[in-house]
Amino acid sequence: MRNPIPVAVAAFLSCLSTGALLAQVGGPGRDAPRLKGPEPFTRETPAPPMQRQITDDVRRRRNYPDQPPLIPHSIEGYALDLNANKCLSCHSRKFTEQSQAPMISVTHYQDRDGNFLGGVSARRYACLACHVPQTAAPPLVENTFTDMDALTVPERRSR
Ligand code: HEC
Ligand code: HEC
């Protein structure tokens, strides 16, 4: 019998190259933004510099009420792993008095069935899965998002 590993590798590689081919001739990825710029993908170009994060401590307006708020401060070097969660050392209920940080809301203490837990739900432990810092980088694609206030009748705007 032939060794199955090289066969599997070959099958995997052929899937990859078919994918790359499809992406070139059209298919689902055809209109995707060209994040790499005008250079062909075969030419190696230096990566653009990382954008500086906005860390002005000004809380940003949410685009809709249940949007995870953006992080307005630096998070550089903050540990977030199995043993330590730096975010919670300021944002958990216990520590907000000394940190003066906004407390994580009650949804962070609920499990998926809506039961209230004594501690932070495991679903909300990895803060950066939902909360992100912002940079001043120009958008890579056009954004046509419209605030819902602009879609509703004018007198609702003041609420
Ligand atoms: C040293 C304390 C401290 C730590 C650590 C910290 N924060 Fe904050 N955070 C604050 C304070 C204070 C604010 C209020 C705005 C400000 O001063 O920057 C804030 C604001 C926020 C907001 C905005 C809330 C809103 O309503 O707009 C988010 C989201 C947030 N932090 C997420 C995080 C995440 C995620 C981490 C971990 C990666 C983290 N924070 C770590 C103190 C902290
Ligand atoms: C699964 C997504 C998710 C994760 C993970 C998550 N959050 Fe949130 N967070 C949200 C959403 C959505 C909101 C706004 C609605 C709400 O309160 O549930 C929010 C709200 C907040 C707020 C504002 C609370 C308020 O009352 O204004 C803070 C601060 C915050 N989160 C911090 C954190 C920190 C710190 C962590 C990690 C321990 C974390 N979040 C993990 C989704 C998430």
Tab-separated table of N, CA and C and ligand atoms in Angstrom, residues 56-60 62 68-75 78-80 85-91 99-102 127-128 131-132, ligand 1:
chain	number	residue	atom	x	y	z
A	56	ASP	N	-6.326	58.282	23.139
A	56	ASP	CA	-6.587	59.586	23.762
A	56	ASP	C	-7.534	59.508	24.960
A	57	ASP	N	-7.937	58.276	25.357
A	57	ASP	CA	-8.806	58.084	26.519
A	57	ASP	C	-10.201	58.675	26.353
A	58	VAL	N	-10.590	58.987	25.119
A	58	VAL	CA	-11.940	59.513	24.885
A	58	VAL	C	-12.831	58.363	24.431
A	59	ARG	N	-13.848	58.037	25.224
A	59	ARG	CA	-14.723	56.912	24.867
A	59	ARG	C	-15.491	57.259	23.595
A	60	ARG	N	-15.501	56.323	22.649
A	60	ARG	CA	-16.119	56.573	21.355
A	60	ARG	C	-17.607	56.229	21.381
A	62	ARG	N	-20.969	54.599	20.273
A	62	ARG	CA	-21.231	53.318	19.612
A	62	ARG	C	-22.158	53.543	18.422
A	68	PRO	N	-19.911	46.344	20.789
A	68	PRO	CA	-18.846	46.337	21.791
A	68	PRO	C	-18.071	47.648	21.684
A	69	PRO	N	-17.998	48.440	22.761
A	69	PRO	CA	-17.290	49.719	22.636
A	69	PRO	C	-15.829	49.530	22.250
A	70	LEU	N	-15.294	50.524	21.521
A	70	LEU	CA	-13.894	50.495	21.103
A	70	LEU	C	-12.991	50.815	22.293
A	71	ILE	N	-11.789	50.324	22.237
A	71	ILE	CA	-10.840	50.563	23.336
A	71	ILE	C	-10.127	51.894	23.084
A	72	PRO	N	-10.298	52.883	23.974
A	72	PRO	CA	-9.720	54.205	23.703
A	72	PRO	C	-8.350	54.421	24.343
A	73	HIS	N	-7.763	53.349	24.905
A	73	HIS	CA	-6.467	53.529	25.579
A	73	HIS	C	-5.472	52.488	25.084
A	74	SER	N	-4.211	52.681	25.437
A	74	SER	CA	-3.184	51.735	25.008
A	74	SER	C	-3.398	50.374	25.692
A	75	ILE	N	-3.154	49.300	24.961
A	75	ILE	CA	-3.226	47.972	25.578
A	75	ILE	C	-1.906	47.234	25.352
A	78	TYR	N	-0.358	44.253	27.576
A	78	TYR	CA	-1.330	43.714	28.533
A	78	TYR	C	-1.470	42.210	28.338
A	79	ALA	N	-1.243	41.453	29.406
A	79	ALA	CA	-1.356	39.997	29.310
A	79	ALA	C	-2.825	39.602	29.220
A	80	LEU	N	-3.115	38.672	28.329
A	80	LEU	CA	-4.470	38.129	28.223
A	80	LEU	C	-4.317	36.662	27.857
A	85	ASN	N	-5.444	38.098	33.165
A	85	ASN	CA	-6.258	38.939	32.286
A	85	ASN	C	-6.127	40.367	32.786
A	86	LYS	N	-5.213	41.083	32.173
A	86	LYS	CA	-4.908	42.450	32.607
A	86	LYS	C	-6.159	43.342	32.533
A	87	CYS	N	-6.975	43.125	31.512
A	87	CYS	CA	-8.175	43.954	31.332
A	87	CYS	C	-9.057	43.904	32.580
A	88	LEU	N	-9.204	42.711	33.125
A	88	LEU	CA	-10.090	42.555	34.273
A	88	LEU	C	-9.517	43.219	35.523
A	89	SER	N	-8.221	43.466	35.552
A	89	SER	CA	-7.636	44.094	36.734
A	89	SER	C	-8.078	45.550	36.857
A	90	CYS	N	-8.709	46.078	35.825
A	90	CYS	CA	-9.308	47.413	35.918
A	90	CYS	C	-10.819	47.365	35.714
A	91	HIS	N	-11.291	46.500	34.811
A	91	HIS	CA	-12.687	46.558	34.379
A	91	HIS	C	-13.638	45.625	35.122
A	99	SER	N	-9.666	51.728	39.871
A	99	SER	CA	-9.185	52.051	38.522
A	99	SER	C	-9.995	53.176	37.872
A	100	GLN	N	-11.234	53.382	38.351
A	100	GLN	CA	-12.159	54.340	37.727
A	100	GLN	C	-12.432	53.999	36.257
A	101	ALA	N	-12.278	52.734	35.908
A	101	ALA	CA	-12.611	52.264	34.561
A	101	ALA	C	-14.096	51.889	34.540
A	102	PRO	N	-14.777	52.015	33.387
A	102	PRO	CA	-16.161	51.552	33.328
A	102	PRO	C	-16.227	50.049	33.578
A	127	CYS	N	-11.353	39.349	25.898
A	127	CYS	CA	-11.886	40.678	25.584
A	127	CYS	C	-11.628	41.109	24.139
A	128	LEU	N	-10.431	40.790	23.640
A	128	LEU	CA	-10.043	41.322	22.335
A	128	LEU	C	-10.731	40.608	21.180
A	131	HIS	N	-13.612	43.567	21.560
A	131	HIS	CA	-13.211	44.971	21.733
A	131	HIS	C	-11.878	45.198	21.043
A	132	VAL	N	-11.807	46.254	20.262
A	132	VAL	CA	-10.568	46.513	19.530
A	132	VAL	C	-10.173	47.980	19.650
B	1	HEC	C1	-5.103	50.397	34.009
B	1	HEC	C2	-6.523	50.165	33.956
B	1	HEC	C3	-7.078	49.586	32.675
B	1	HEC	C4	-6.703	48.422	32.044
B	1	HEC	C5	-5.623	47.445	32.423
B	1	HEC	C6	-7.602	48.285	30.895
B	1	HEC	N1	-8.478	49.341	30.863
B	1	HEC	FE1	-9.945	49.624	29.509
B	1	HEC	N2	-10.406	51.428	30.318
B	1	HEC	C7	-9.803	51.956	31.459
B	1	HEC	C8	-10.330	53.293	31.703
B	1	HEC	C9	-9.938	54.214	32.852
B	1	HEC	C10	-11.264	53.553	30.667
B	1	HEC	C11	-12.064	54.829	30.432
B	1	HEC	C12	-11.505	55.590	29.250
B	1	HEC	C13	-10.068	55.913	29.442
B	1	HEC	O1	-9.698	56.554	30.441
B	1	HEC	O2	-9.249	55.453	28.612
B	1	HEC	C14	-11.282	52.358	29.831
B	1	HEC	C15	-12.078	52.211	28.726
B	1	HEC	C16	-12.222	51.009	28.036
B	1	HEC	C17	-13.228	50.754	27.025
B	1	HEC	C18	-14.266	51.752	26.513
B	1	HEC	C19	-15.568	51.592	27.259
B	1	HEC	C20	-16.641	52.480	26.693
B	1	HEC	O3	-17.736	52.445	27.260
B	1	HEC	O4	-16.422	53.199	25.714
B	1	HEC	C21	-13.047	49.469	26.596
B	1	HEC	C22	-13.846	48.736	25.545
B	1	HEC	C23	-11.932	48.927	27.315
B	1	HEC	N3	-11.444	49.892	28.186
B	1	HEC	C24	-11.437	47.654	27.134
B	1	HEC	C25	-10.282	47.187	27.723
B	1	HEC	C26	-9.626	45.949	27.363
B	1	HEC	C27	-10.128	44.966	26.322
B	1	HEC	C28	-8.505	45.838	28.134
B	1	HEC	C29	-7.450	44.766	28.098
B	1	HEC	C30	-6.809	44.515	26.810
B	1	HEC	C31	-8.476	47.003	29.004
B	1	HEC	N4	-9.549	47.798	28.693
B	1	HEC	C32	-7.536	47.235	29.994
B	1	HEC	C33	-8.864	51.322	32.230
B	1	HEC	C34	-8.198	50.158	31.915
